[in-house]
XYZ file of C-alpha atoms in Angstrom:
752
model
C -56.039 28.184 -46.981
C -54.257 31.308 -47.550
C -50.809 31.060 -48.937
C -47.854 32.682 -47.418
C -47.564 35.357 -50.274
C -51.144 36.101 -49.674
C -50.742 36.464 -46.006
C -47.766 39.007 -46.627
C -49.980 41.054 -48.948
C -52.546 41.260 -46.299
C -50.319 43.093 -43.983
C -50.885 46.681 -43.090
C -48.983 49.070 -45.329
C -46.271 50.010 -42.669
C -45.585 46.240 -42.106
C -45.505 45.479 -45.715
C -43.039 48.198 -46.463
C -40.809 46.857 -43.687
C -41.260 43.290 -45.271
C -40.295 44.786 -48.734
C -37.470 47.052 -47.455
C -39.143 50.183 -48.481
C -39.780 51.710 -45.184
C -38.147 55.235 -44.683
C -38.647 55.196 -40.908
C -38.146 51.537 -39.424
C -38.049 53.012 -35.778
C -41.837 53.956 -36.194
C -42.761 50.312 -36.943
C -40.081 48.195 -35.189
C -39.067 48.093 -31.673
C -41.141 48.823 -28.663
C -44.352 50.811 -29.021
C -47.615 51.421 -26.897
C -50.825 50.635 -28.816
C -54.074 52.500 -28.415
C -55.255 50.752 -25.350
C -51.958 51.135 -23.669
C -50.598 47.615 -24.197
C -46.937 47.323 -25.262
C -46.290 45.933 -28.638
C -42.870 44.830 -29.696
C -42.214 44.025 -33.451
C -38.791 42.697 -34.716
C -37.937 41.667 -38.189
C -35.230 38.911 -38.419
C -34.991 37.391 -41.935
C -32.797 34.405 -40.716
C -34.639 33.719 -37.523
C -36.516 30.600 -36.940
C -37.637 31.494 -33.483
C -37.336 34.514 -31.514
C -38.024 35.308 -27.670
C -37.775 38.353 -25.403
C -34.977 37.502 -22.981
C -36.267 39.863 -19.953
C -39.814 38.863 -20.381
C -39.073 35.056 -20.938
C -41.655 35.182 -23.663
C -41.642 33.703 -27.219
C -42.447 36.144 -29.988
C -45.178 35.101 -32.556
C -44.178 35.151 -36.339
C -46.747 36.846 -38.627
C -47.564 34.182 -41.013
C -45.677 34.178 -44.389
C -43.169 36.885 -43.141
C -39.939 37.203 -41.159
C -41.869 39.552 -38.743
C -42.192 38.707 -35.212
C -44.646 40.355 -32.635
C -45.433 40.204 -28.987
C -47.932 41.975 -26.774
C -47.984 42.483 -23.018
C -47.772 44.714 -20.107
C -45.236 47.669 -20.451
C -43.784 46.811 -17.121
C -42.946 43.281 -18.247
C -40.130 44.404 -20.462
C -37.388 47.184 -19.796
C -36.826 50.197 -22.290
C -33.713 48.385 -23.589
C -34.214 44.771 -24.048
C -32.579 41.746 -25.432
C -33.744 39.247 -28.243
C -32.802 35.560 -28.319
C -33.115 34.018 -31.834
C -32.506 30.527 -33.435
C -31.337 30.278 -36.976
C -31.966 27.477 -39.417
C -28.946 25.676 -38.322
C -29.910 25.662 -34.757
C -27.290 28.223 -33.672
C -28.676 30.621 -31.047
C -27.863 34.259 -31.092
C -28.559 37.035 -28.375
C -28.439 40.735 -28.985
C -30.119 43.969 -27.820
C -32.924 45.195 -30.385
C -31.341 48.213 -32.264
C -34.857 49.639 -32.680
C -35.594 50.063 -28.950
C -32.605 52.569 -28.731
C -32.808 56.312 -29.050
C -30.885 58.295 -31.633
C -27.158 58.537 -31.082
C -25.887 61.576 -33.315
C -26.040 64.685 -31.684
C -28.151 67.687 -33.211
C -25.157 70.158 -32.939
C -23.062 67.802 -35.039
C -25.713 67.470 -37.760
C -26.032 71.309 -37.646
C -22.437 71.950 -38.330
C -22.273 69.198 -40.880
C -25.285 71.040 -42.802
C -23.477 74.239 -42.632
C -20.176 72.688 -43.855
C -18.346 73.570 -40.835
C -17.786 70.316 -39.080
C -14.099 69.642 -39.351
C -14.199 66.298 -37.912
C -17.298 64.898 -39.723
C -15.383 61.607 -39.780
C -15.781 61.218 -36.122
C -19.652 60.897 -36.287
C -20.209 59.766 -39.958
C -18.867 56.269 -40.883
C -18.761 53.157 -38.654
C -17.533 53.691 -35.192
C -17.279 51.627 -32.043
C -19.953 53.005 -29.658
C -21.730 52.473 -26.382
C -25.187 52.954 -25.367
C -25.808 52.585 -21.584
C -23.064 50.129 -21.402
C -24.114 48.221 -24.512
C -21.204 47.953 -26.870
C -21.622 47.948 -30.555
C -21.085 49.960 -33.789
C -22.767 53.299 -34.790
C -23.148 53.555 -38.514
C -24.064 57.013 -40.088
C -24.237 58.038 -43.869
C -25.265 61.201 -45.516
C -27.863 60.203 -48.344
C -30.498 62.936 -48.498
C -32.410 61.631 -51.465
C -32.632 57.843 -50.444
C -36.102 56.399 -49.809
C -34.361 53.837 -47.474
C -30.844 52.915 -46.279
C -29.487 49.868 -44.662
C -26.297 48.652 -43.266
C -25.338 45.200 -44.842
C -22.469 43.267 -44.079
C -21.012 39.845 -43.431
C -22.959 40.061 -40.057
C -26.314 39.912 -41.682
C -25.673 38.035 -44.699
C -25.675 41.341 -46.682
C -29.416 41.493 -46.412
C -30.743 44.954 -46.939
C -33.910 44.029 -44.939
C -32.054 43.240 -41.719
C -30.877 46.604 -40.484
C -32.741 49.664 -42.163
C -31.563 53.081 -40.767
C -33.318 55.986 -39.374
C -33.177 59.388 -41.119
C -32.365 62.302 -38.958
C -34.941 64.906 -39.921
C -33.863 67.200 -42.761
C -30.058 66.588 -42.412
C -30.210 63.807 -44.710
C -27.938 61.800 -42.316
C -29.134 58.165 -41.735
C -27.954 56.440 -38.658
C -28.188 52.997 -36.721
C -26.527 51.669 -33.829
C -26.174 47.757 -33.970
C -25.498 46.278 -30.467
C -22.973 43.458 -30.010
C -21.180 44.251 -33.189
C -17.506 44.532 -32.947
C -14.431 45.201 -35.015
C -13.363 42.814 -37.788
C -16.333 42.485 -39.871
C -17.154 43.821 -43.372
C -19.926 46.226 -44.378
C -21.393 48.578 -46.921
C -24.725 50.494 -47.376
C -27.735 49.277 -49.417
C -29.448 52.372 -50.832
C -32.992 52.548 -52.356
C -33.708 55.474 -54.333
C -37.046 57.324 -54.803
C -37.600 55.650 -58.066
C -37.202 52.211 -56.325
C -33.794 51.250 -57.685
C -31.509 49.520 -55.272
C -27.791 49.823 -55.156
C -25.065 48.694 -52.830
C -22.538 51.536 -51.886
C -19.189 51.771 -49.890
C -19.101 54.025 -46.863
C -17.452 57.356 -47.976
C -16.254 57.847 -44.468
C -14.687 54.113 -44.084
C -11.310 54.209 -42.541
C -10.185 50.898 -43.945
C -11.256 48.605 -46.860
C -10.723 45.258 -48.352
C -7.889 44.938 -50.767
C -8.888 45.472 -54.402
C -10.796 44.071 -56.272
C -13.236 43.654 -53.236
C -14.551 46.791 -51.896
C -16.153 46.334 -48.494
C -15.441 48.678 -45.771
C -13.931 47.152 -42.433
C -15.218 47.625 -39.054
C -11.946 48.904 -37.540
C -10.880 48.787 -33.918
C -9.871 51.931 -32.060
C -6.210 52.614 -32.873
C -3.768 51.908 -29.913
C -0.864 53.160 -31.727
C 1.584 55.146 -29.577
C 3.242 57.962 -31.373
C 6.975 58.593 -30.700
C 7.315 61.848 -32.680
C 6.555 64.335 -30.221
C 9.733 66.289 -30.594
C 9.365 66.394 -34.424
C 5.733 67.619 -34.057
C 6.684 70.347 -31.537
C 9.687 71.469 -33.759
C 7.512 71.490 -36.964
C 4.969 73.801 -35.314
C 7.757 76.186 -34.160
C 9.866 76.148 -37.269
C 9.953 78.868 -39.969
C 9.767 76.498 -42.961
C 10.088 79.237 -45.651
C 13.790 79.732 -44.417
C 14.556 75.946 -43.981
C 15.796 73.444 -46.470
C 12.871 71.611 -48.300
C 13.964 68.766 -50.489
C 11.411 66.140 -51.374
C 11.814 62.636 -52.650
C 8.511 61.749 -54.422
C 7.593 58.204 -54.008
C 5.041 55.699 -55.238
C 4.905 52.920 -52.737
C 3.672 50.187 -55.053
C 6.603 50.597 -57.435
C 9.494 51.780 -55.111
C 10.194 48.112 -54.050
C 8.530 44.844 -54.175
C 8.915 41.612 -52.360
C 10.765 38.629 -53.631
C 7.501 37.315 -55.229
C 6.562 40.530 -56.787
C 3.859 41.396 -54.269
C 3.449 44.684 -52.244
C 5.523 45.447 -49.128
C 3.919 46.383 -45.706
C 4.112 50.142 -44.622
C 6.227 49.081 -41.731
C 8.814 47.419 -44.131
C 8.680 50.266 -46.306
C 9.140 52.697 -43.614
C 12.430 51.061 -42.608
C 13.665 50.799 -46.102
C 12.698 54.188 -47.244
C 13.929 55.797 -44.153
C 17.502 54.365 -44.297
C 17.596 55.334 -48.197
C 16.109 58.768 -47.914
C 18.242 59.548 -44.898
C 21.286 58.593 -46.658
C 20.447 60.640 -49.703
C 19.727 63.651 -47.517
C 16.210 64.561 -48.494
C 14.133 66.381 -45.885
C 10.802 65.002 -46.711
C 9.094 62.155 -48.945
C 5.940 62.701 -50.750
C 3.731 59.756 -51.354
C 1.604 59.477 -54.531
C -2.013 59.068 -53.213
C -2.245 56.166 -50.718
C -6.072 57.019 -50.188
C -7.899 53.931 -51.245
C -8.438 53.443 -54.758
C -9.667 50.754 -57.109
C -7.164 50.537 -59.873
C -3.504 50.267 -59.647
C -3.099 51.972 -63.067
C -4.583 55.258 -61.668
C -1.596 55.552 -59.291
C -3.924 56.505 -56.697
C -5.306 59.659 -58.251
C -8.783 58.186 -58.848
C -9.624 57.787 -55.226
C -12.738 56.087 -53.696
C -11.620 55.963 -49.913
C -10.878 59.486 -48.761
C -10.268 58.434 -45.126
C -8.714 55.139 -45.686
C -4.970 54.304 -46.308
C -4.897 51.675 -49.032
C -5.039 48.187 -47.675
C -2.403 47.256 -50.492
C 0.157 47.936 -47.893
C -1.341 47.104 -44.556
C -3.603 48.645 -42.107
C -4.110 52.265 -40.912
C -1.877 51.552 -37.730
C 0.795 50.317 -40.155
C 0.669 53.510 -41.982
C 0.922 55.365 -38.503
C 4.103 53.524 -38.026
C 5.378 54.528 -41.547
C 4.909 58.170 -40.649
C 6.262 57.954 -37.171
C 9.320 56.077 -38.050
C 10.174 58.674 -40.764
C 9.624 61.374 -38.350
C 11.867 59.819 -35.909
C 14.443 59.751 -38.710
C 14.161 63.422 -39.136
C 12.221 62.981 -42.351
C 8.730 64.513 -43.171
C 6.052 62.929 -44.946
C 3.697 64.527 -47.328
C 0.632 63.146 -49.137
C -0.786 63.865 -52.597
C -4.524 64.518 -52.048
C -7.123 64.498 -54.665
C -10.198 66.904 -54.133
C -10.500 67.881 -57.822
C -12.503 64.650 -59.043
C -13.519 61.061 -58.327
C -14.093 57.858 -60.430
C -17.476 56.882 -61.692
C -17.366 53.283 -60.256
C -20.834 52.552 -59.517
C -20.081 51.246 -55.868
C -18.417 54.435 -54.780
C -19.409 58.110 -54.784
C -21.042 58.403 -58.137
C -24.843 59.169 -57.930
C -24.662 57.841 -54.277
C -28.263 58.210 -53.182
C -29.574 57.772 -56.737
C -28.866 61.524 -57.632
C -25.966 63.533 -58.362
C -24.888 63.951 -54.783
C -21.185 64.540 -54.625
C -21.060 65.607 -58.018
C -22.976 68.246 -60.356
C -25.787 66.806 -62.263
C -24.964 68.887 -65.408
C -21.989 67.349 -67.142
C -20.804 70.744 -68.162
C -20.013 71.218 -64.466
C -19.710 67.700 -63.071
C -17.474 65.590 -65.448
C -13.936 65.563 -66.571
C -14.059 64.038 -69.899
C -10.232 63.832 -70.263
C -9.999 61.664 -67.101
C -13.238 59.982 -67.160
C -14.031 61.289 -63.795
C -16.743 63.415 -61.996
C -16.209 66.882 -60.383
C -17.141 67.420 -56.885
C -19.634 70.015 -56.395
C -17.833 72.463 -54.231
C -20.858 74.726 -53.542
C -22.632 72.103 -51.647
C -21.935 72.561 -47.773
C -21.833 68.665 -47.022
C -19.575 67.933 -50.162
C -17.269 70.807 -48.889
C -17.324 69.243 -45.515
C -16.556 65.765 -46.574
C -13.403 67.165 -48.348
C -12.280 69.407 -45.415
C -12.773 66.706 -43.015
C -10.670 64.174 -45.232
C -7.750 66.829 -45.291
C -7.862 67.341 -41.592
C -8.124 63.526 -41.000
C -4.802 63.024 -42.601
C -3.042 65.708 -40.915
C -4.505 64.867 -37.513
C -4.867 61.119 -37.339
C -1.786 60.274 -39.279
C 0.689 63.351 -38.304
C 1.180 64.205 -41.850
C 3.354 67.120 -42.599
C 1.412 68.523 -45.376
C -0.772 67.856 -48.504
C 0.156 68.156 -52.056
C -3.229 69.165 -53.696
C -3.421 67.741 -56.974
C -5.039 69.266 -60.294
C -5.693 72.585 -58.653
C -5.980 74.199 -62.106
C -8.911 71.955 -63.083
C -10.670 73.134 -59.919
C -10.150 76.803 -60.649
C -11.440 77.242 -64.129
C -14.764 76.237 -65.367
C -13.631 75.901 -69.034
C -10.607 73.722 -67.948
C -9.984 71.272 -70.980
C -13.382 72.308 -72.515
C -14.511 73.845 -75.849
C -16.798 76.512 -76.182
C -20.423 75.474 -75.272
C -19.066 72.610 -73.019
C -18.963 74.869 -69.861
C -21.226 77.115 -67.888
C -19.950 80.745 -66.848
C -20.143 81.737 -63.329
C -22.478 84.405 -62.278
C -20.383 87.333 -63.462
C -20.077 85.575 -66.893
C -16.246 84.659 -66.149
C -14.597 81.180 -66.285
C -13.521 81.067 -62.628
C -14.904 78.466 -60.472
C -15.936 80.831 -57.539
C -17.074 77.870 -55.385
C -13.905 76.048 -55.812
C -11.829 79.200 -55.037
C -13.762 79.515 -51.725
C -13.313 75.995 -50.780
C -9.683 76.127 -51.456
C -9.254 79.365 -49.441
C -11.158 77.597 -46.691
C -9.266 74.411 -46.803
C -5.868 76.313 -46.521
C -7.062 78.518 -43.721
C -8.550 75.700 -41.570
C -5.418 73.542 -42.103
C -2.988 76.228 -41.232
C -4.990 77.267 -38.143
C -5.536 73.817 -36.703
C -2.232 72.282 -37.470
C 0.473 75.015 -37.553
C 3.473 74.052 -39.500
C 1.857 71.796 -41.998
C 2.547 72.522 -45.527
C -0.261 72.944 -48.315
C 1.203 72.651 -51.741
C -0.467 73.310 -55.027
C 0.064 71.464 -58.183
C -1.205 74.395 -60.411
C -0.025 75.055 -63.950
C -1.491 78.281 -64.840
C -0.809 81.907 -64.228
C -3.587 82.318 -61.430
C -2.349 84.948 -59.126
C -1.344 84.614 -55.546
C -1.717 80.918 -55.136
C 0.727 80.873 -52.324
C -0.242 83.945 -50.721
C -2.357 84.353 -47.570
C -5.956 84.497 -47.876
C -6.252 87.692 -46.025
C -4.314 89.189 -48.864
C -6.647 87.765 -51.375
C -4.564 84.652 -52.336
C -5.523 81.000 -52.121
C -3.577 80.458 -49.144
C -1.406 77.519 -50.155
C 2.214 77.336 -48.694
C 3.797 76.634 -51.921
C 3.102 76.025 -55.638
C 4.784 73.674 -58.037
C 6.934 75.714 -60.568
C 5.563 74.041 -63.784
C 6.805 76.707 -66.028
C 10.360 76.476 -64.770
C 10.229 72.642 -65.042
C 8.782 72.658 -68.719
C 11.208 75.414 -69.982
C 14.254 73.801 -68.265
C 13.531 70.479 -69.717
C 12.826 71.694 -73.107
C 16.205 73.669 -72.926
C 18.143 70.504 -71.859
C 16.501 68.366 -74.416
C 18.147 70.211 -77.345
C 21.509 69.582 -78.894
C 24.097 71.547 -77.253
C 25.005 73.164 -80.594
C 21.605 74.852 -80.722
C 21.246 75.677 -77.200
C 22.421 79.284 -77.551
C 19.379 79.896 -79.524
C 17.232 79.206 -76.713
C 19.066 80.861 -73.967
C 15.801 82.595 -72.830
C 14.367 79.327 -71.627
C 16.772 79.386 -68.812
C 16.479 83.058 -67.852
C 12.820 83.943 -68.225
C 11.831 81.951 -65.094
C 13.620 84.631 -62.943
C 11.058 87.287 -64.279
C 8.373 85.448 -61.912
C 10.435 83.244 -59.543
C 9.568 85.355 -56.595
C 5.765 85.821 -57.429
C 5.018 82.673 -55.480
C 6.509 80.173 -53.109
C 7.854 77.804 -55.724
C 8.829 74.158 -55.473
C 11.036 72.971 -58.456
C 9.555 69.604 -59.436
C 10.960 66.773 -61.543
C 7.946 64.660 -60.604
C 6.325 61.359 -61.790
C 4.479 63.249 -64.553
C 7.746 63.728 -66.338
C 8.665 60.227 -66.784
C 5.604 58.536 -68.062
C 3.361 58.548 -71.155
C 6.323 58.302 -73.841
C 8.091 61.318 -72.312
C 11.097 59.017 -71.526
C 13.028 58.919 -68.246
C 15.114 61.862 -67.080
C 18.435 60.352 -68.539
C 16.675 59.701 -71.942
C 15.505 63.454 -72.170
C 19.178 64.358 -72.420
C 20.719 64.638 -75.915
C 23.860 63.062 -77.288
C 25.936 59.872 -76.461
C 26.013 58.218 -73.106
C 28.739 60.434 -71.693
C 26.651 63.539 -72.556
C 23.613 62.263 -71.254
C 24.873 61.643 -67.824
C 26.877 64.876 -67.850
C 23.923 66.925 -68.930
C 21.662 65.291 -66.202
C 24.309 66.063 -63.448
C 24.360 69.600 -64.820
C 20.544 69.658 -64.626
C 20.580 68.620 -61.106
C 23.198 71.000 -60.033
C 21.178 73.826 -61.519
C 18.241 72.796 -59.818
C 19.652 72.655 -56.352
C 21.324 75.928 -56.542
C 18.279 77.827 -58.047
C 15.613 79.771 -56.124
C 12.841 77.427 -54.906
C 12.299 74.104 -52.867
C 13.151 70.795 -54.534
C 11.236 67.799 -55.568
C 12.842 64.577 -57.380
C 10.664 61.486 -58.140
C 12.189 57.971 -57.228
C 14.508 56.451 -59.701
C 15.660 59.975 -61.125
C 18.149 60.139 -58.210
C 20.027 57.321 -59.854
C 19.322 57.838 -63.524
C 16.447 54.965 -63.929
C 16.960 54.110 -67.483
C 13.379 53.446 -68.565
C 10.137 55.327 -68.000
C 8.462 54.588 -64.708
C 6.171 51.826 -64.366
C 3.690 51.582 -61.721
C 3.494 47.938 -61.539
C 7.210 47.154 -61.289
C 9.831 47.995 -58.811
C 12.718 50.179 -59.731
C 15.836 49.062 -61.592
C 17.983 48.966 -58.335
C 20.601 46.589 -60.378
C 21.605 49.945 -62.028
C 23.295 51.052 -58.837
C 25.918 48.558 -59.744
C 27.040 50.733 -62.620
C 29.470 53.540 -61.917
C 27.624 56.245 -63.948
C 24.425 55.602 -62.187
C 26.160 55.498 -58.886
C 27.769 58.694 -59.714
C 24.393 60.367 -60.282
C 23.185 59.088 -56.762
C 26.470 60.369 -55.178
C 25.909 63.784 -56.758
C 22.365 64.104 -55.596
C 23.298 62.986 -52.098
C 26.179 65.908 -52.039
C 23.643 68.365 -53.639
C 21.217 67.682 -50.690
C 24.126 68.139 -48.154
C 25.079 71.404 -49.702
C 21.613 72.589 -50.060
C 20.899 71.729 -46.337
C 24.089 73.098 -44.804
C 24.430 76.126 -46.828
C 22.099 78.901 -45.687
C 22.651 80.849 -49.047
C 21.171 78.105 -50.901
C 17.816 77.736 -48.909
C 17.212 80.731 -46.560
C 15.904 82.906 -49.289
C 14.509 80.662 -51.925
C 11.182 82.825 -51.957
C 12.840 86.202 -51.700
C 14.596 88.163 -54.672
C 17.059 89.487 -52.137
C 18.471 85.983 -52.124
C 19.378 85.788 -55.873
C 21.567 88.023 -58.130
C 22.620 87.491 -61.736
C 26.336 87.563 -62.360
C 25.815 87.123 -66.134
C 22.713 85.862 -67.621
C 23.649 87.294 -71.316
C 26.382 84.740 -72.386
C 24.128 82.961 -74.638
C 26.841 82.476 -77.473
C 28.734 80.107 -74.979
C 25.633 78.834 -73.205
C 26.986 79.829 -69.735
C 24.902 81.088 -66.778
C 26.154 82.456 -63.613
C 24.483 83.839 -60.462
C 24.839 84.555 -56.623
C 22.688 83.105 -53.914
C 22.917 84.765 -50.493
C 21.658 84.028 -47.046
C 19.313 86.348 -45.185
C 22.125 88.111 -43.007
C 24.661 88.310 -45.788
C 27.140 85.896 -44.022
C 27.424 83.222 -46.697
C 27.641 83.886 -50.493
C 27.317 81.087 -53.009
C 28.105 81.265 -56.621
C 26.683 79.082 -59.339
C 28.128 78.682 -62.780
C 26.910 76.403 -65.519
C 28.376 75.459 -68.870
C 25.632 73.933 -70.950
C 27.924 72.990 -73.855
C 30.567 69.982 -74.074
C 33.333 72.553 -74.571
C 35.499 73.038 -71.386
C 36.407 76.773 -70.591
C 39.760 76.840 -69.039
C 39.860 80.268 -67.835
C 36.210 81.724 -67.563
C 36.220 84.785 -65.507
C 33.194 85.970 -63.696
C 32.936 89.077 -61.521
C 32.069 88.737 -57.736
C 31.120 91.436 -55.168
C 33.592 90.241 -52.321
C 37.251 89.365 -52.182
C 38.160 85.975 -50.665
C 38.671 82.360 -51.471
C 35.833 80.757 -53.301
C 35.746 77.040 -52.324
C 34.289 74.592 -54.878
C 31.726 72.682 -53.055
C 30.174 70.962 -56.002
C 31.740 70.161 -59.404
C 29.214 67.910 -61.351
C 32.014 66.822 -63.625
C 34.157 65.362 -60.761
C 35.560 61.983 -61.236
C 33.608 60.387 -58.550
C 30.350 61.376 -60.172
C 31.471 59.942 -63.384
C 32.789 63.025 -64.950
C 36.070 63.911 -66.719
C 37.365 65.892 -63.488
C 37.879 69.301 -65.130
C 37.740 71.804 -62.167
C 39.579 74.057 -59.794
C 41.388 71.784 -57.295
C 39.380 72.983 -54.208
C 38.598 76.509 -55.136
C 39.859 79.840 -56.504
C 41.209 83.053 -54.911
C 39.727 86.374 -56.081
C 41.793 88.745 -58.206
C 41.592 92.555 -57.994
C 40.329 92.660 -61.594
C 37.127 94.476 -61.970
C 34.735 92.401 -64.094
C 31.228 92.498 -65.123
C 30.677 95.608 -63.195
C 32.025 94.094 -59.866
C 35.188 94.948 -58.057
C 36.697 91.447 -58.012
C 36.633 88.510 -60.249
C 37.803 84.960 -60.290
C 39.049 82.845 -63.298
C 37.773 79.400 -63.013
C 38.081 76.251 -64.926
C 34.493 75.605 -66.276
C 33.841 71.631 -67.017
C 32.048 70.464 -70.079
C 28.251 70.181 -69.598
C 29.172 70.932 -66.005
C 28.002 72.909 -63.041
C 29.966 74.328 -60.092
C 28.796 75.610 -56.947
C 31.361 77.788 -54.987
C 31.006 79.510 -51.648
C 33.165 82.481 -50.408
C 35.043 81.326 -47.118
C 38.285 81.333 -45.590
C 40.338 78.081 -46.102
C 39.994 77.423 -42.626
C 36.269 77.152 -42.835
C 36.190 74.762 -45.908
C 34.074 71.759 -45.351
C 35.718 68.360 -45.658
C 32.716 66.593 -47.115
C 30.532 67.336 -50.200
C 33.176 69.281 -52.357
C 33.983 66.454 -54.791
C 31.457 63.901 -53.929
C 33.141 62.404 -51.045
C 30.220 61.698 -48.860
C 29.422 58.258 -47.944
C 27.291 56.166 -50.169
C 24.444 53.983 -49.078
C 22.753 51.312 -51.149
C 19.123 50.728 -50.822
C 18.726 47.919 -48.354
C 16.336 46.082 -50.632
C 18.269 46.297 -53.818
């Protein structure tokens, strides 16, 4: 008598390949077919079934001996085109479902065509797992791009993670595999099992999954359709109509996992964070928050910059709708939300994008093009249409589905240069022999062009650290098309200067003045970001030299310089109250420091600087225009003093910034000004309320008809030690009551 193994081996080749999960086209074997004599043949493969029957035909199916294949033959009219299976498992439980393999393809040819051309801006709507109906039958439609796979199956907790149970069909030459599984609903977990052409089998996550398990688990969630009702219509309308270049833009950079934790040290939910961060940021006066990547990622220590889920808010803090609440709540508080987004590289984790279908699919095969050795990551192949489409769709997904106000694109320099962090012989020149990554350049231009066209008012911001020209200029002028660019040169020069003992600063005066030679070549953001308070660089307060008093005075001086200097502003969490230690991704901020007057003083100053920056047009309207800035004196290196003018667009407000970078007070320091009047002291970083020595000008100074520095008028001011002043020309009747000496209301973080 033949054994089960021998019976299986005697199967015709197509059936044998189904049993062994090797068939690339299961629909050609399974489901409903007419044989040569016109009879109807139905074949199903159910690994967990003991018995199977066809519901409409009221007929039992016959098991092919030694296999989990079941077959039935009969008249075509005995069974409808779409039929149900009833099967019993080993425990006696009875299941009923429509046969997936009797249903036609569900993806449209036009979707596949656009995807192949790299022009499907909403590829996430047809790729991935989506609730779907076919002729009134509810289920989930799965689709994944794996052009070099020999077989792809959907696996999940609904089929015991068995790759034989639900093999997919490939759609011609598109490389896209699809399968509609009837009677499947939200709440389950899934992945894809992929057999490559060498016979190797691996289980991969869905690149387009919109939610994942919390690490260390990695399966995708079958998500319900969102029922979230947005309440930010007014914000979205105003954003689209606003001229953001002439508006204040002051960003509070946040890492959600370390801003605050719960009582047990665990993560807070997006909804809880929304309320706490909303209260805190609104009181501080920032216009936006910027989130370190919350795209799903496996390792906390990567801070989100090694991403595996490009369409999924990390489950660490809740569900996608929880994140929608986060954005909506902040919008309703008048606060924009930006997201760090990482198209430059991705991790090598075997369950994710790396060698997805057994080949270098999302990355380059050649490590000289496809690997970042510094970061241990892989580089996207920007020249491949489907890869470019994956990234473009991801960017638009966050802007559209979550109402984000913009993306800060990480590591742009590493994308632009083929020889980025590579020695000779470790990189391949482009077709012209240069080091420019032409495919990445075109991708970035298309990214920015499409984002701005489809979502007016959103901001695309480049973290780009080189002198690549026209990063923040329109693509039609030959630029990369970003809205803004981080001013890394200003940041490095300024921190280098501030780290020096004041006695030596006069030798390095050019570090403060050089930045104005290029300040208006791009739309710059002035960033004191997370990168400046990690990896042994020390906290912002620890970068300042001298004793405790000098450290705090210097930090107050630095922030006053930043908020009056041309360019938009960004400050990382904890820097606003002089966090004493380096940032740690796995611990909450040291909120208890706010009980100390010096730290409270820094926070009060940042609040007042934000108020001053937002309400005084001279400090924000012309951040990107040279007409908005004019030196009063940049040459006083011997006393380490700088002074300049900031002007609004219409010449109606005039602000003066004066900065003393030594601990020596200047009792009568005269500067020239272009117009007569009363110059109100709006900010004095040395005010007692901020923790300073209170050397100041008692509210302001009247001009004198004394020509000075080539100007018709001048003002003699008391210049505080390690202090910065912001003065505005106005009549006494116009002088604001709040903000001049730090007398704005203070608000503690609710969770501290």
